[in-house]
XYZ file of C-alpha atoms in Angstrom:
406
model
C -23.688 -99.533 132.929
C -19.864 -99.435 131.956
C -17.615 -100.766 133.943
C -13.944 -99.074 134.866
C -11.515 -100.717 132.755
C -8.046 -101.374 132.798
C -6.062 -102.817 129.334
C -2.938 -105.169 130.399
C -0.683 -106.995 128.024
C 1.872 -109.444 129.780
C 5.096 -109.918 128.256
C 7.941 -111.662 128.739
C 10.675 -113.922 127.043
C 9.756 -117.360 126.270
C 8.922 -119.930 128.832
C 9.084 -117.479 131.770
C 5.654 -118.190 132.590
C 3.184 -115.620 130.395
C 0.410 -118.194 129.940
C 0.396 -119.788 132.725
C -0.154 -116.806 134.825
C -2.727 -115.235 133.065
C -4.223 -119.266 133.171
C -4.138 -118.667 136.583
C -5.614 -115.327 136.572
C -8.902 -116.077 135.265
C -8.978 -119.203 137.507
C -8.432 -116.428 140.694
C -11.281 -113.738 139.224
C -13.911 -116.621 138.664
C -14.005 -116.514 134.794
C -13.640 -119.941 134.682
C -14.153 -122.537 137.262
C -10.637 -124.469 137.182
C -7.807 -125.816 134.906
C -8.048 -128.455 132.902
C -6.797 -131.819 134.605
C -4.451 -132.172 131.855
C -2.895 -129.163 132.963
C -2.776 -128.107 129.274
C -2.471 -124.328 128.977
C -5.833 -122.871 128.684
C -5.467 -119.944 126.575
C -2.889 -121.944 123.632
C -5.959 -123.057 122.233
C -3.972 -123.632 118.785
C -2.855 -127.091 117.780
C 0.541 -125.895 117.342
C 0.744 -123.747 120.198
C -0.160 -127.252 122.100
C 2.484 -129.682 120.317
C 5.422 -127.415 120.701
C 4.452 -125.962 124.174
C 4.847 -121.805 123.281
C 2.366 -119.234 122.070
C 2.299 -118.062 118.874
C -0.232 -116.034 118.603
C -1.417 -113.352 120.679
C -4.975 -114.078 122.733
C -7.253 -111.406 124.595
C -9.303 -112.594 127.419
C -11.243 -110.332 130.229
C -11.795 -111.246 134.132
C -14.201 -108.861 136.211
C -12.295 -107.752 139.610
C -13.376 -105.368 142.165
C -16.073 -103.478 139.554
C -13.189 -103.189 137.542
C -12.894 -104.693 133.689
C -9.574 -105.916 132.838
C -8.475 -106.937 129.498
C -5.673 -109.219 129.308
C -3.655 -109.665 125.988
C -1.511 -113.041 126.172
C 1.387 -112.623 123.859
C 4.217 -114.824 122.439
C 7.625 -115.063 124.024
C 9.698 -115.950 121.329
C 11.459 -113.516 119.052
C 10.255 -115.307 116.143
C 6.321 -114.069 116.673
C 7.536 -109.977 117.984
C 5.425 -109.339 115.201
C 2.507 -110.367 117.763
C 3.658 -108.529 120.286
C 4.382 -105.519 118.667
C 0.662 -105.007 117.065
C -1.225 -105.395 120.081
C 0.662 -103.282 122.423
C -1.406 -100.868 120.683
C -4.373 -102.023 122.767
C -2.589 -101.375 125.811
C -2.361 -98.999 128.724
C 0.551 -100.896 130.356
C 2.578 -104.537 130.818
C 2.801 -107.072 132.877
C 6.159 -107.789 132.646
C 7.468 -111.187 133.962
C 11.213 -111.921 134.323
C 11.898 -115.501 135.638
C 13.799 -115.983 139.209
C 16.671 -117.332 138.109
C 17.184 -116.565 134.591
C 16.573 -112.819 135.001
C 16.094 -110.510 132.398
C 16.786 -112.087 128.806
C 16.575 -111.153 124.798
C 13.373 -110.977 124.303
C 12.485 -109.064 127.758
C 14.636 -106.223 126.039
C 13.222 -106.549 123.539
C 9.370 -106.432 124.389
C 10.348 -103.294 127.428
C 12.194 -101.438 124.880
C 8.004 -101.595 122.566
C 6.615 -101.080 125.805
C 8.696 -98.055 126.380
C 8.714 -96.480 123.004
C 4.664 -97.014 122.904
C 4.703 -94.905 126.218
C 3.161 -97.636 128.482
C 4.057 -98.119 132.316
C 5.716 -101.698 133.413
C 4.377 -103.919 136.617
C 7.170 -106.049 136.832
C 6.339 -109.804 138.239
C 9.459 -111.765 139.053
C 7.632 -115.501 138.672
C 8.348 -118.893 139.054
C 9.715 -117.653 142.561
C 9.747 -121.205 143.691
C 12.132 -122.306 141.492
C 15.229 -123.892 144.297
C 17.864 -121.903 142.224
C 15.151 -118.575 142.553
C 17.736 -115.294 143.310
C 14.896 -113.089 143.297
C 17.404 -110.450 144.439
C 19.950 -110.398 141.858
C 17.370 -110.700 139.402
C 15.593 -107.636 140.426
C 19.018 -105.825 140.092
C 19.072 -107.156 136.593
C 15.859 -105.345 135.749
C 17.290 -102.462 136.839
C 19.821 -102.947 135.300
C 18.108 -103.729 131.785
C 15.790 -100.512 132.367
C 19.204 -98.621 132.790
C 20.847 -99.785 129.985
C 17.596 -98.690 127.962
C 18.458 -94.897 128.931
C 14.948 -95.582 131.609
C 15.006 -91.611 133.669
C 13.900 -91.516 137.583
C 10.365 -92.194 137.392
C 10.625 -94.947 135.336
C 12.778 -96.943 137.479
C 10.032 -96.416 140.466
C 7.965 -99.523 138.860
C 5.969 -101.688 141.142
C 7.372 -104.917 141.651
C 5.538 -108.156 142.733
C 6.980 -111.695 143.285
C 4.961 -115.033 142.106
C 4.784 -118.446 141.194
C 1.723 -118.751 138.286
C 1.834 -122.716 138.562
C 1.109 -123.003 141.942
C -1.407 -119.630 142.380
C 1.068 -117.501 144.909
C 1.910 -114.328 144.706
C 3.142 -111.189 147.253
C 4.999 -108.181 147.391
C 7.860 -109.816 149.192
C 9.735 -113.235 148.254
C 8.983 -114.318 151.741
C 5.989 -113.105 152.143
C 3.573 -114.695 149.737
C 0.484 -115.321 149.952
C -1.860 -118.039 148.651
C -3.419 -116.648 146.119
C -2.689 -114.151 142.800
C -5.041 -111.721 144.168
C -2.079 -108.688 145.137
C -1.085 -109.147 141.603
C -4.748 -108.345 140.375
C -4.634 -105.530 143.238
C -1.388 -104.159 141.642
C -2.828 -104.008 138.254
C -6.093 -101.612 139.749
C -3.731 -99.309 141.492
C -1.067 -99.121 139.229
C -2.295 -99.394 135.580
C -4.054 -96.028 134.506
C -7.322 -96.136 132.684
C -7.866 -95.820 128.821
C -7.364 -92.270 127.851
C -10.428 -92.310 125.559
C -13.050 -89.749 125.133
C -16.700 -91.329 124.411
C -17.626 -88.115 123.478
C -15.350 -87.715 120.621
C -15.105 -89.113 117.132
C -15.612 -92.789 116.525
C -11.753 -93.941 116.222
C -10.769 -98.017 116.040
C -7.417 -99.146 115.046
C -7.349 -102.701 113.715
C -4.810 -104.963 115.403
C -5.830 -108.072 114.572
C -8.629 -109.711 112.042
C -9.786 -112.905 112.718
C -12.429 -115.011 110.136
C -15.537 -116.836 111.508
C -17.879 -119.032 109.579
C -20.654 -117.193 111.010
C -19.344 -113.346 111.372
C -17.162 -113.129 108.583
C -14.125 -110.736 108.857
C -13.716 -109.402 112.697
C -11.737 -106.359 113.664
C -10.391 -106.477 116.581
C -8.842 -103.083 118.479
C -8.891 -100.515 121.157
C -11.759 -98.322 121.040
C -9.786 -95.060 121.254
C -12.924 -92.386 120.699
C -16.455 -92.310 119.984
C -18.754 -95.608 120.420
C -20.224 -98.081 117.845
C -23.878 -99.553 117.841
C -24.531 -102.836 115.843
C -25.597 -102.149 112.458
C -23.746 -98.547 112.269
C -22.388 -96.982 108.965
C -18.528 -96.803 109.372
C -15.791 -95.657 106.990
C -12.916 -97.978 106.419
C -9.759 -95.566 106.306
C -6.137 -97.277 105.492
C -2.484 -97.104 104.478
C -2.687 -95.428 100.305
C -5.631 -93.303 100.916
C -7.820 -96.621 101.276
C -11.410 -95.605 102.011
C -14.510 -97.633 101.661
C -18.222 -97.745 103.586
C -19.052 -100.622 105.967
C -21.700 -101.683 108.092
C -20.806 -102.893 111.673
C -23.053 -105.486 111.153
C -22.216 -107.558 114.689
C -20.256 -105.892 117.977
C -18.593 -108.000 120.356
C -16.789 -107.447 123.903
C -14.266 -110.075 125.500
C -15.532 -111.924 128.475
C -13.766 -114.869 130.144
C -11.624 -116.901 127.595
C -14.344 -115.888 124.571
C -16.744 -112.984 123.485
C -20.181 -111.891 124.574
C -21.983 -109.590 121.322
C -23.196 -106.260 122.456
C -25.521 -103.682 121.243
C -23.273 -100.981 121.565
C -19.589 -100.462 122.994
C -17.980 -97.580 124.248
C -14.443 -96.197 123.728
C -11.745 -97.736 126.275
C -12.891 -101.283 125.682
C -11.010 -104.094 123.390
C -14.156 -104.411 120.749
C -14.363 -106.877 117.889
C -16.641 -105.631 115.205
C -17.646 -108.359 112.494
C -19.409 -108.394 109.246
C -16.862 -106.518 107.302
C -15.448 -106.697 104.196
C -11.867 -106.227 103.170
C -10.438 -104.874 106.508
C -7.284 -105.797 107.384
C -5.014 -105.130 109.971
C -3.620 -101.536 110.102
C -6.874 -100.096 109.219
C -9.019 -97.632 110.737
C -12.879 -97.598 111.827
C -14.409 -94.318 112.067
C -17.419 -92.025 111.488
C -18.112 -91.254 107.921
C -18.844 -87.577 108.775
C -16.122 -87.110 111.104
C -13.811 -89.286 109.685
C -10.155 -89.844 112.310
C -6.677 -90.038 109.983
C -5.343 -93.305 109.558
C -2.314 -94.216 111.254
C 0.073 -96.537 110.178
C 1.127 -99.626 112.506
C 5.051 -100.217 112.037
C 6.899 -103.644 113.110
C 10.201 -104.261 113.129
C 11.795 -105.888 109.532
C 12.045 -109.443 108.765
C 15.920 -110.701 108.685
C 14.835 -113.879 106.364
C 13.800 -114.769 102.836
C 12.683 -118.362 101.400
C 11.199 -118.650 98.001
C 8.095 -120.985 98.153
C 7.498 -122.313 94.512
C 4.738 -124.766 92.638
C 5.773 -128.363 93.859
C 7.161 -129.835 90.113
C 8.835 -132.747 91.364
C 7.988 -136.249 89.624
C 6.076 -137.120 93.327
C 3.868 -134.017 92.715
C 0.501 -133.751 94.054
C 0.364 -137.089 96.338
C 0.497 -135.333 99.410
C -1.521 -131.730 98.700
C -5.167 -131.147 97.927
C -4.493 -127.646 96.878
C -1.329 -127.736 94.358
C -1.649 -125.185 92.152
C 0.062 -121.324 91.840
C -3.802 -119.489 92.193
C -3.738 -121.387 95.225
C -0.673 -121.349 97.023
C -0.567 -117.542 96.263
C -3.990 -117.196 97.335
C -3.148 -118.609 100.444
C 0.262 -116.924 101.153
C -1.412 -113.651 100.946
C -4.367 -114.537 103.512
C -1.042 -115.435 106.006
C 0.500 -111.772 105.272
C -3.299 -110.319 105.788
C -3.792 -111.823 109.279
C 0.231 -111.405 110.430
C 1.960 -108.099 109.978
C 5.097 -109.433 110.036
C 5.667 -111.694 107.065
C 5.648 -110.673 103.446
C 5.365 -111.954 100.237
C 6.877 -110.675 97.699
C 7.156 -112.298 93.635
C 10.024 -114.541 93.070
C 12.371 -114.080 90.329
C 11.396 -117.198 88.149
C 7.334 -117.711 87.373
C 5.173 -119.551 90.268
C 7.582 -118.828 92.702
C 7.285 -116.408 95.594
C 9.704 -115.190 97.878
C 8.204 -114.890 101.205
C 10.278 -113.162 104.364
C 10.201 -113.198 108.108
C 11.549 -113.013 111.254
C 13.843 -116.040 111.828
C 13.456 -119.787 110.910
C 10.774 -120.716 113.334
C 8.392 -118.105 112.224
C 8.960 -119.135 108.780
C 8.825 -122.872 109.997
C 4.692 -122.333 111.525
C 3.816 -120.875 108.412
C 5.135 -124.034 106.573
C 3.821 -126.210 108.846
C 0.186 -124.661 109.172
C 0.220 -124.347 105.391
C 1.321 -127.974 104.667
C -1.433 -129.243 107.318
C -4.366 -127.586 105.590
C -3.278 -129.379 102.372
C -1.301 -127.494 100.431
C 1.879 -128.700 98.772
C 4.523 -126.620 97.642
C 8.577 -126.776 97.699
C 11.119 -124.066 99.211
C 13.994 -123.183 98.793
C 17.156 -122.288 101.693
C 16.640 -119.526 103.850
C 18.963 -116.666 103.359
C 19.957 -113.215 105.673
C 18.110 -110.282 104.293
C 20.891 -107.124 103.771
C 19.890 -103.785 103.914
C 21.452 -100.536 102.646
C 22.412 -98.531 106.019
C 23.204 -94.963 106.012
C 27.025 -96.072 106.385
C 26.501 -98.818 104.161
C 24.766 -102.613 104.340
C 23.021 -104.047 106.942
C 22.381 -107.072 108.538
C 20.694 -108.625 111.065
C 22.367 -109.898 114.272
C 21.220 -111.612 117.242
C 22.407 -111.172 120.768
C 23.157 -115.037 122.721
C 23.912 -115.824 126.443
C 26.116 -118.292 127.027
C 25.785 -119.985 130.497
């Protein structure tokens, strides 16, 4: 039997408490027993994630609540990884959006709400960290509205529900004085307020990828919504994509998210987050569907990089003592698997041979993808970043960035 379901993706601007939270969360449904005495943050399960304290890369996870299935999507705060964000709102019915107590509404929570907004989905806003000594809960909340105003939000939109926490220490309520000990009327919020997947099980099989992971064992997974139809393990799917890409796969292993991981399933239903492994060559924009009642393809858009940096072949006369993989069929190789699994970057070919100009958002996302490169061994040189220009309609372009001062 299927359980009721409910697909939440909590944003926010960096460090105003995403991961903690939905830490918390699964601590309060019973997915997992506790946190770790460390206090590390349970669901930045990558190295880098853990060195530099933010999330880079967006996580799902699923707690069971009240006969209810929810599906939580952990994404990144910084601007630097809206790439993340962007993709998987696609798996969403609504967000959870935080705004911290004192700092209020900033960059990125425009940023994120203005996605939200355009991809239709309803806010629960969750002003956290309320015990904070410098908390204005208040004035904050008039800065949301003030934010939703400014981004041209009508009547019903500003009705959102609105919920006041503290994800470190488990307390939440409706009222800043009036908490209670537990994150329980946040999980209440998200069954009353958040509206069920608008999927028909009945209709044609439809999955758009959001994400592809690789595992030793199931090769290529898809991950996505399940917006129509259902899948059994072992099915015959099409493979539709961006160019009039079509090919036949098998669905040769189905998995559903429960707790921090996956349990594999028989068969899943539309509504659900499914993963779908044993493919070959699908990447992330693609479609899954029936082969005799095939769905269009739809293309997933994210917002333009603002930065290039050409990554060249290391030719330095200290070559090769640092790298085990040194060479251009390499490097390339690899730079393309990082453009596969991440929307956002590109790689494009550089103007002088074995060199490669790569863009993306800002210097920190370019700075991961260094780093994560230069730890798996590979050695390579690049070159200054520089602003990307566009041509505009009244002319060129270029990026800006909008700072608070305090």
């Amino acid at each position: 039997m299927c359980l009721p379901i409910r697909n939440v993706a909590v944003v926010a601007h960096v460090d105003h408490g995403k991961t903690t939270l939905v830490d918390r969360l699964l601590v309060t449904a019973g997915a997992v027993a506790s946190l770790p005495e460390d206090e590390a943050l349970m669901m930045d399960t990558n190295e880098l994630e853990r060195e530099r304290g933010i999330t880079i890369f967006s996580k799902n996870c699923a707690i069971e609540y009240r006969g209810v299935k929810i599906n939580l999507i952990d994404t990144p705060g910084h601007a630097d990884f809206g790439g993340q964000v962007e993709r998987v709102l696609r798996m969403a019915d609504a967000v959870l959006l935080l705004v911290d107590a004192y700092e209020g509404p900033l960059p990125q929570t425009r940023f994120v709400l203005r996605k939200a907004r355009e991809a239709g989905l309803p806010p629960l806003v969750v002003i956290n960290k309320i015990d904070r000594r410098d908390a204005r809960p208040a004035e904050v909340l008039d800065l949301v509205y003030g934010l939703f105003i400014d981004l041209e939000a009508d009547d019903d939109e500003l009705d959102f529900p609105v919920l006041y926490a503290s994800g470190r220490k488990g307390v939440s309520g409706h009222a800043p004085d009036d908490l209670q000990p537990t994150l329980l009327p946040i999980l209440d919020a998200i069954l009353e307020h958040v509206p069920p997947p608008q999927a028909d099980p009945a209709g044609a099989t439809d999955l758009p990828v959001c994400d592809v992971e690789v595992d030793p064992y199931a090769g290529r997974i898809a991950v996505g919504r399940l917006e129509g139809g259902s899948i059994r393990g072992g099915e015959r799917m099409l493979l539709v994509g961006p160019g009039d890409r079509r090919m036949t796969t098998n669905a040769v292993r189905l998995f559903l998210f429960h707790g921090m991981g996956r349990k594999e399933a028989e068969e899943v239903s539309a509504g659900d987050l499914v993963a779908v492994g044993g493919l070959t060559d699908v990447e992330i924009g693609d479609t899954l569907t029936d082969p005799e009642s095939p769905v269009d393809p739809r293309e997933l858009k994210v917002e333009s990089p603002t930065l290039a940096m050409e990554f060249r072949i290391n030719d330095s006369p200290v070559a090769g003592r640092e790298g085990k993989f040194v060479t251009s069929r390499q490097v390339r190789a690899r730079l393309d698997r990082a453009a596969r699994s991440d929307v956002a970057p590109q790689v494009l070919e550089g103007e002088l041979p074995d060199a490669w100009e790569v863009r993306g958002r800002r210097i920190p996302h370019l700075g991961i993808l260094i780093e994560t490169l230069r730890r798996e061994g590979y050695e390579f040189a690049v070159g200054r970043p520089r602003v990307l220009i566009r041509d505009g309609e009244s002319g060129p372009e270029e990026p800006t960035e909008n700072v608070n001062v305090e």
